Amino acid sequence: MAKQKMTQHSAERARVRMHAERSVPERAEEFLAQGKVGHVGFTVDGQPYVIPFSYHYDAGHPRRLLLHGSTASRALLQLADGAPVCVTVTMLDGLVYSRTALYHSMNYRSVVCFGRARVVATRAEKRALFEAMILRYFAGRTAGRDYDAIPDEHLDSTTLLEVHIEEMSAKLREGGPKGPRDANQDAPGTCGVVELRDE
Ligand SMILES: Cc1cc2nc3c(=O)[nH]c(=O)nc-3n(C[C@H](O)[C@H](O)[C@H](O)COP(=O)(O)OP(=O)(O)OC[C@H]3O[C@@H](n4cnc5c(N)ncnc54)[C@H](O)[C@@H]3O)c2cc1C
């Protein structure tokens, strides 16, 4: 019974309620592969923290998101202890302006992931994942050619965490303003989109 309750709660936390028509769960992996910064949320003694991190994501392992940092990082130490974590990735695609104040908005792609982390311990696994992470941010960049092979001491002084994604949701807003007078070219005022998407 307790297990059933927990499962229901878990599914519920990733259900998009506001603007449910913008929910695009089938695009979550695509958005995670495109994102650059993850905002990592966790609580310590009831105090919420949200800290920005780079991350690695590979659609070949759709339930895995990797975070790294100093072995002294407070955030990573908390997560390594098995604290529940929420990672949010957002890409801002446009600023939407309307003839009506209420309808000013933003275009975006975003994903919210819930899960728990484990430490990636072996040097071989860490080395391979760091090389893959550098490649994700810098296409074609290769160890031994563009930068030195990663020495053991750098691997040992860096924590690598694998977040197992238990649930995730994805949301998308695109297109122009949706105010009541925005389709009327003759109405007073202006409306449109300042495009920000760079890929
Ligand atoms: C775009 C981006 C990418 C980053 N990528 C990584 C990464 O991949 N790995 C990594 O280890 N670190 C990364 N950082 C730095 C990261 O945000 C933390 O500052 C760092 O990891 C230390 O975390 P901590 O929990 O030990 O911080 P602590 O120093 O223990 O945090 C104490 C307090 O400092 C403040 N604080 C911490 N970080 C920030 C911040 N970034 N901005 C404002 N206030 C802050 C908060 O109030 C926090 O409660 C990145 C930062 C940015 C902006």
mmCIF file of C-alpha atoms and ligand atoms in Angstrom:
data_model
loop_
_atom_site.group_PDB
_atom_site.id
_atom_site.type_symbol
_atom_site.label_atom_id
_atom_site.label_comp_id
_atom_site.label_asym_id
_atom_site.label_seq_id
_atom_site.Cartn_x
_atom_site.Cartn_y
_atom_site.Cartn_z
ATOM 1 C CA MET A 1 0.000 0.000 0.000
ATOM 2 C CA ALA A 2 2.777 2.403 0.997
ATOM 3 C CA LYS A 3 4.631 1.574 -2.221
ATOM 4 C CA GLN A 4 1.527 2.243 -4.321
ATOM 5 C CA LYS A 5 1.075 5.644 -2.631
ATOM 6 C CA MET A 6 4.667 6.583 -3.364
ATOM 7 C CA THR A 7 4.328 5.671 -7.035
ATOM 8 C CA GLN A 8 1.199 7.781 -7.386
ATOM 9 C CA HIS A 9 2.951 10.722 -5.719
ATOM 10 C CA SER A 10 5.972 10.326 -8.009
ATOM 11 C CA ALA A 11 3.924 10.388 -11.214
ATOM 12 C CA GLU A 12 1.915 13.339 -9.924
ATOM 13 C CA ARG A 13 4.949 15.550 -9.293
ATOM 14 C CA ALA A 14 5.864 15.533 -13.005
ATOM 15 C CA ARG A 15 2.363 16.234 -14.342
ATOM 16 C CA VAL A 16 2.089 19.578 -16.154
ATOM 17 C CA ARG A 17 -1.056 21.300 -14.889
ATOM 18 C CA MET A 18 -0.732 24.926 -16.054
ATOM 19 C CA HIS A 19 -1.063 25.180 -19.846
ATOM 20 C CA ALA A 20 -1.193 21.403 -20.158
ATOM 21 C CA GLU A 21 -1.420 21.865 -23.952
ATOM 22 C CA ARG A 22 2.249 22.956 -23.826
ATOM 23 C CA SER A 23 3.293 19.642 -22.288
ATOM 24 C CA VAL A 24 5.610 17.744 -24.661
ATOM 25 C CA PRO A 25 6.959 14.768 -22.669
ATOM 26 C CA GLU A 26 8.056 13.071 -25.891
ATOM 27 C CA ARG A 27 10.587 15.913 -26.434
ATOM 28 C CA ALA A 28 12.228 15.824 -22.985
ATOM 29 C CA GLU A 29 15.281 13.885 -24.191
ATOM 30 C CA GLU A 30 15.775 16.217 -27.155
ATOM 31 C CA PHE A 31 15.639 19.281 -24.903
ATOM 32 C CA LEU A 32 18.075 17.773 -22.370
ATOM 33 C CA ALA A 33 20.493 17.030 -25.200
ATOM 34 C CA GLN A 34 20.214 20.670 -26.394
ATOM 35 C CA GLY A 35 20.490 22.392 -22.988
ATOM 36 C CA LYS A 36 23.656 23.894 -21.555
ATOM 37 C CA VAL A 37 22.872 24.778 -17.920
ATOM 38 C CA GLY A 38 20.956 22.762 -15.331
ATOM 39 C CA HIS A 39 19.562 24.405 -12.210
ATOM 40 C CA VAL A 40 19.991 21.818 -9.461
ATOM 41 C CA GLY A 41 17.493 21.967 -6.592
ATOM 42 C CA PHE A 42 17.800 20.199 -3.254
ATOM 43 C CA THR A 43 16.954 20.899 0.385
ATOM 44 C CA VAL A 44 19.217 20.911 3.439
ATOM 45 C CA ASP A 45 17.433 20.995 6.820
ATOM 46 C CA GLY A 46 14.286 22.312 5.145
ATOM 47 C CA GLN A 47 16.134 25.116 3.323
ATOM 48 C CA PRO A 48 15.771 24.880 -0.492
ATOM 49 C CA TYR A 49 18.813 25.637 -2.677
ATOM 50 C CA VAL A 50 18.938 25.957 -6.459
ATOM 51 C CA ILE A 51 22.472 26.025 -7.880
ATOM 52 C CA PRO A 52 23.451 26.315 -11.580
ATOM 53 C CA PHE A 53 25.639 23.589 -13.071
ATOM 54 C CA SER A 54 26.879 22.464 -16.432
ATOM 55 C CA TYR A 55 25.784 18.883 -17.096
ATOM 56 C CA HIS A 56 26.218 15.963 -19.440
ATOM 57 C CA TYR A 57 23.356 14.182 -21.156
ATOM 58 C CA ASP A 58 23.391 11.477 -23.792
ATOM 59 C CA ALA A 59 20.102 10.410 -25.388
ATOM 60 C CA GLY A 60 21.571 6.878 -25.569
ATOM 61 C CA HIS A 61 21.131 6.812 -21.760
ATOM 62 C CA PRO A 62 17.837 8.696 -21.488
ATOM 63 C CA ARG A 63 17.409 8.293 -17.728
ATOM 64 C CA ARG A 64 20.909 9.520 -16.827
ATOM 65 C CA LEU A 65 22.107 13.085 -16.268
ATOM 66 C CA LEU A 66 25.655 13.778 -15.055
ATOM 67 C CA LEU A 67 26.881 16.568 -12.784
ATOM 68 C CA HIS A 68 30.439 17.269 -11.777
ATOM 69 C CA GLY A 69 32.451 19.603 -9.576
ATOM 70 C CA SER A 70 34.985 19.882 -6.802
ATOM 71 C CA THR A 71 35.048 17.087 -4.217
ATOM 72 C CA ALA A 72 34.387 19.930 -1.718
ATOM 73 C CA SER A 73 31.173 21.090 -3.441
ATOM 74 C CA ARG A 74 28.422 21.318 -0.865
ATOM 75 C CA ALA A 75 25.739 20.677 -3.495
ATOM 76 C CA LEU A 76 27.436 17.545 -4.792
ATOM 77 C CA LEU A 77 28.138 16.231 -1.272
ATOM 78 C CA GLN A 78 24.435 16.515 -0.457
ATOM 79 C CA LEU A 79 23.421 14.702 -3.615
ATOM 80 C CA ALA A 80 26.073 12.018 -3.169
ATOM 81 C CA ASP A 81 24.368 11.242 0.138
ATOM 82 C CA GLY A 82 21.221 10.271 -1.777
ATOM 83 C CA ALA A 83 19.223 13.470 -1.223
ATOM 84 C CA PRO A 84 16.293 13.829 -3.652
ATOM 85 C CA VAL A 85 17.194 16.222 -6.449
ATOM 86 C CA CYS A 86 15.326 18.241 -9.053
ATOM 87 C CA VAL A 87 17.224 19.462 -12.130
ATOM 88 C CA THR A 88 15.623 22.064 -14.417
ATOM 89 C CA VAL A 89 16.978 22.887 -17.869
ATOM 90 C CA THR A 90 15.598 25.939 -19.693
ATOM 91 C CA MET A 91 16.275 27.387 -23.118
ATOM 92 C CA LEU A 92 14.884 30.860 -23.738
ATOM 93 C CA ASP A 93 13.835 31.098 -27.395
ATOM 94 C CA GLY A 94 12.020 34.423 -27.616
ATOM 95 C CA LEU A 95 10.442 37.414 -25.880
ATOM 96 C CA VAL A 96 6.800 37.755 -26.834
ATOM 97 C CA TYR A 97 5.109 41.166 -26.751
ATOM 98 C CA SER A 98 1.420 41.815 -27.061
ATOM 99 C CA ARG A 99 -1.026 44.686 -27.431
ATOM 100 C CA THR A 100 -2.363 43.599 -24.028
ATOM 101 C CA ALA A 101 -0.104 43.657 -20.939
ATOM 102 C CA LEU A 102 -1.444 40.317 -19.687
ATOM 103 C CA TYR A 103 -0.377 38.517 -22.872
ATOM 104 C CA HIS A 104 3.334 39.413 -22.794
ATOM 105 C CA SER A 105 5.149 36.100 -22.599
ATOM 106 C CA MET A 106 8.276 34.077 -23.461
ATOM 107 C CA ASN A 107 8.997 31.261 -25.870
ATOM 108 C CA TYR A 108 10.937 28.436 -24.288
ATOM 109 C CA ARG A 109 11.891 24.775 -24.179
ATOM 110 C CA SER A 110 12.245 23.379 -20.677
ATOM 111 C CA VAL A 111 12.551 20.132 -18.773
ATOM 112 C CA VAL A 112 12.130 19.329 -15.089
ATOM 113 C CA CYS A 113 13.760 16.081 -13.878
ATOM 114 C CA PHE A 114 13.277 14.371 -10.509
ATOM 115 C CA GLY A 115 15.682 11.751 -9.236
ATOM 116 C CA ARG A 116 18.512 10.675 -7.012
ATOM 117 C CA ALA A 117 22.237 10.550 -7.608
ATOM 118 C CA ARG A 118 25.072 8.078 -7.176
ATOM 119 C CA VAL A 119 28.801 8.690 -7.329
ATOM 120 C CA VAL A 120 30.627 7.498 -10.446
ATOM 121 C CA ALA A 121 33.706 6.000 -8.856
ATOM 122 C CA THR A 122 35.961 4.325 -11.387
ATOM 123 C CA ARG A 123 38.598 6.378 -13.172
ATOM 124 C CA ALA A 124 37.913 4.699 -16.506
ATOM 125 C CA GLU A 125 34.218 5.558 -16.364
ATOM 126 C CA LYS A 126 34.925 9.122 -15.197
ATOM 127 C CA ARG A 127 37.507 9.703 -17.935
ATOM 128 C CA ALA A 128 35.149 8.464 -20.664
ATOM 129 C CA LEU A 129 32.259 10.571 -19.356
ATOM 130 C CA PHE A 130 34.345 13.755 -18.987
ATOM 131 C CA GLU A 131 35.598 13.337 -22.545
ATOM 132 C CA ALA A 132 32.019 12.853 -23.729
ATOM 133 C CA MET A 133 30.900 15.920 -21.769
ATOM 134 C CA ILE A 134 33.594 18.120 -23.335
ATOM 135 C CA LEU A 135 32.501 16.831 -26.755
ATOM 136 C CA ARG A 136 28.889 17.757 -26.024
ATOM 137 C CA TYR A 137 29.838 21.374 -25.358
ATOM 138 C CA PHE A 138 32.607 21.605 -27.982
ATOM 139 C CA ALA A 139 31.814 19.532 -31.073
ATOM 140 C CA GLY A 140 34.790 17.489 -32.259
ATOM 141 C CA ARG A 141 37.056 18.380 -29.319
ATOM 142 C CA THR A 142 39.192 15.312 -28.648
ATOM 143 C CA ALA A 143 41.479 14.202 -25.784
ATOM 144 C CA GLY A 144 45.107 13.720 -26.816
ATOM 145 C CA ARG A 145 44.690 16.026 -29.821
ATOM 146 C CA ASP A 146 42.933 19.230 -28.692
ATOM 147 C CA TYR A 147 43.692 18.900 -24.977
ATOM 148 C CA ASP A 148 45.910 16.694 -22.815
ATOM 149 C CA ALA A 149 44.672 13.283 -21.747
ATOM 150 C CA ILE A 150 42.990 13.710 -18.348
ATOM 151 C CA PRO A 151 45.490 12.811 -15.589
ATOM 152 C CA ASP A 152 44.422 10.602 -12.674
ATOM 153 C CA GLU A 153 44.875 13.408 -10.134
ATOM 154 C CA HIS A 154 42.335 15.576 -11.960
ATOM 155 C CA LEU A 155 39.874 12.692 -11.979
ATOM 156 C CA ASP A 156 40.450 12.127 -8.258
ATOM 157 C CA SER A 157 39.921 15.783 -7.340
ATOM 158 C CA THR A 158 36.604 15.956 -9.219
ATOM 159 C CA THR A 159 33.328 14.413 -8.157
ATOM 160 C CA LEU A 160 31.144 12.984 -10.901
ATOM 161 C CA LEU A 161 27.531 12.214 -10.062
ATOM 162 C CA GLU A 162 25.048 10.277 -12.112
ATOM 163 C CA VAL A 163 21.493 11.450 -11.473
ATOM 164 C CA HIS A 164 19.038 8.650 -12.164
ATOM 165 C CA ILE A 165 15.959 10.398 -13.597
ATOM 166 C CA GLU A 166 12.878 8.855 -12.017
ATOM 167 C CA GLU A 167 10.386 11.160 -13.734
ATOM 168 C CA MET A 168 10.614 14.135 -16.022
ATOM 169 C CA SER A 169 8.328 16.570 -17.791
ATOM 170 C CA ALA A 170 8.919 18.854 -20.762
ATOM 171 C CA LYS A 171 7.128 22.013 -21.779
ATOM 172 C CA LEU A 172 7.282 24.184 -24.895
ATOM 173 C CA ARG A 173 5.936 27.593 -25.801
ATOM 174 C CA GLU A 174 6.354 28.784 -29.363
ATOM 175 C CA GLY A 175 4.736 31.234 -31.747
ATOM 176 C CA GLY A 176 3.454 34.770 -31.397
ATOM 177 C CA PRO A 177 1.406 36.676 -28.822
ATOM 178 C CA LYS A 178 -2.077 35.400 -28.115
ATOM 179 C CA GLY A 179 -3.776 38.597 -26.927
ATOM 180 C CA PRO A 180 -7.341 39.378 -28.054
ATOM 181 C CA ARG A 181 -6.190 42.201 -30.408
ATOM 182 C CA ASP A 182 -2.852 40.761 -31.573
ATOM 183 C CA ALA A 183 -4.262 39.304 -34.798
ATOM 184 C CA ASN A 184 -5.755 42.670 -35.765
ATOM 185 C CA GLN A 185 -3.154 44.626 -37.737
ATOM 186 C CA ASP A 186 -5.236 47.798 -37.469
ATOM 187 C CA ALA A 187 -5.493 47.774 -33.663
ATOM 188 C CA PRO A 188 -3.441 50.381 -31.764
ATOM 189 C CA GLY A 189 -0.143 49.317 -30.200
ATOM 190 C CA THR A 190 2.426 46.768 -31.358
ATOM 191 C CA CYS A 191 3.019 43.051 -30.975
ATOM 192 C CA GLY A 192 5.550 40.434 -32.049
ATOM 193 C CA VAL A 193 8.451 38.240 -30.955
ATOM 194 C CA VAL A 194 12.080 39.131 -30.235
ATOM 195 C CA GLU A 195 13.759 35.927 -31.430
ATOM 196 C CA LEU A 196 16.554 34.691 -29.160
ATOM 197 C CA ARG A 197 17.023 31.116 -30.325
ATOM 198 C CA ASP A 198 20.602 30.611 -31.488
ATOM 199 C CA GLU A 199 20.498 27.004 -32.794
HETATM 200 C C1 LIG B 1 26.543 28.496 -15.904
HETATM 201 C C2 LIG B 1 27.212 27.872 -14.687
HETATM 202 C C3 LIG B 1 27.713 26.585 -14.777
HETATM 203 C C4 LIG B 1 28.362 26.013 -13.675
HETATM 204 N N1 LIG B 1 28.806 24.719 -13.774
HETATM 205 C C5 LIG B 1 29.368 24.131 -12.693
HETATM 206 C C6 LIG B 1 29.764 22.766 -12.750
HETATM 207 O O1 LIG B 1 29.583 22.058 -13.756
HETATM 208 N N2 LIG B 1 30.339 22.239 -11.642
HETATM 209 C C7 LIG B 1 30.514 22.969 -10.499
HETATM 210 O O2 LIG B 1 31.022 22.426 -9.502
HETATM 211 N N3 LIG B 1 30.130 24.235 -10.417
HETATM 212 C C8 LIG B 1 29.565 24.848 -11.487
HETATM 213 N N4 LIG B 1 29.165 26.153 -11.403
HETATM 214 C C9 LIG B 1 29.354 26.847 -10.119
HETATM 215 C C10 LIG B 1 28.235 26.415 -9.168
HETATM 216 O O3 LIG B 1 27.060 27.173 -9.453
HETATM 217 C C11 LIG B 1 28.576 26.569 -7.658
HETATM 218 O O4 LIG B 1 28.992 27.912 -7.414
HETATM 219 C C12 LIG B 1 29.699 25.625 -7.240
HETATM 220 O O5 LIG B 1 29.435 24.308 -7.689
HETATM 221 C C13 LIG B 1 29.817 25.578 -5.734
HETATM 222 O O6 LIG B 1 28.706 24.879 -5.226
HETATM 223 P P1 LIG B 1 28.562 24.687 -3.666
HETATM 224 O O7 LIG B 1 27.251 24.031 -3.369
HETATM 225 O O8 LIG B 1 29.777 24.019 -3.110
HETATM 226 O O9 LIG B 1 28.528 26.196 -3.234
HETATM 227 P P2 LIG B 1 28.668 26.862 -1.835
HETATM 228 O O10 LIG B 1 29.739 27.896 -1.955
HETATM 229 O O11 LIG B 1 28.738 25.860 -0.714
HETATM 230 O O12 LIG B 1 27.241 27.552 -1.745
HETATM 231 C C14 LIG B 1 26.976 28.429 -0.670
HETATM 232 C C15 LIG B 1 26.093 29.537 -1.147
HETATM 233 O O13 LIG B 1 26.816 30.281 -2.136
HETATM 234 C C16 LIG B 1 25.912 30.809 -3.087
HETATM 235 N N5 LIG B 1 26.253 30.308 -4.438
HETATM 236 C C17 LIG B 1 26.817 29.121 -4.787
HETATM 237 N N6 LIG B 1 26.941 29.050 -6.130
HETATM 238 C C18 LIG B 1 26.451 30.211 -6.625
HETATM 239 C C19 LIG B 1 26.306 30.725 -7.932
HETATM 240 N N7 LIG B 1 26.671 30.018 -9.026
HETATM 241 N N8 LIG B 1 25.748 31.940 -8.086
HETATM 242 C C20 LIG B 1 25.364 32.670 -6.996
HETATM 243 N N9 LIG B 1 25.491 32.228 -5.741
HETATM 244 C C21 LIG B 1 26.023 31.007 -5.555
HETATM 245 C C22 LIG B 1 24.524 30.332 -2.694
HETATM 246 O O14 LIG B 1 23.920 31.311 -1.900
HETATM 247 C C23 LIG B 1 24.819 29.097 -1.862
HETATM 248 O O15 LIG B 1 23.785 28.780 -0.967
HETATM 249 C C24 LIG B 1 28.513 26.754 -12.469
HETATM 250 C C25 LIG B 1 27.984 28.032 -12.379
HETATM 251 C C26 LIG B 1 27.326 28.586 -13.466
HETATM 252 C C27 LIG B 1 26.737 29.989 -13.342
#
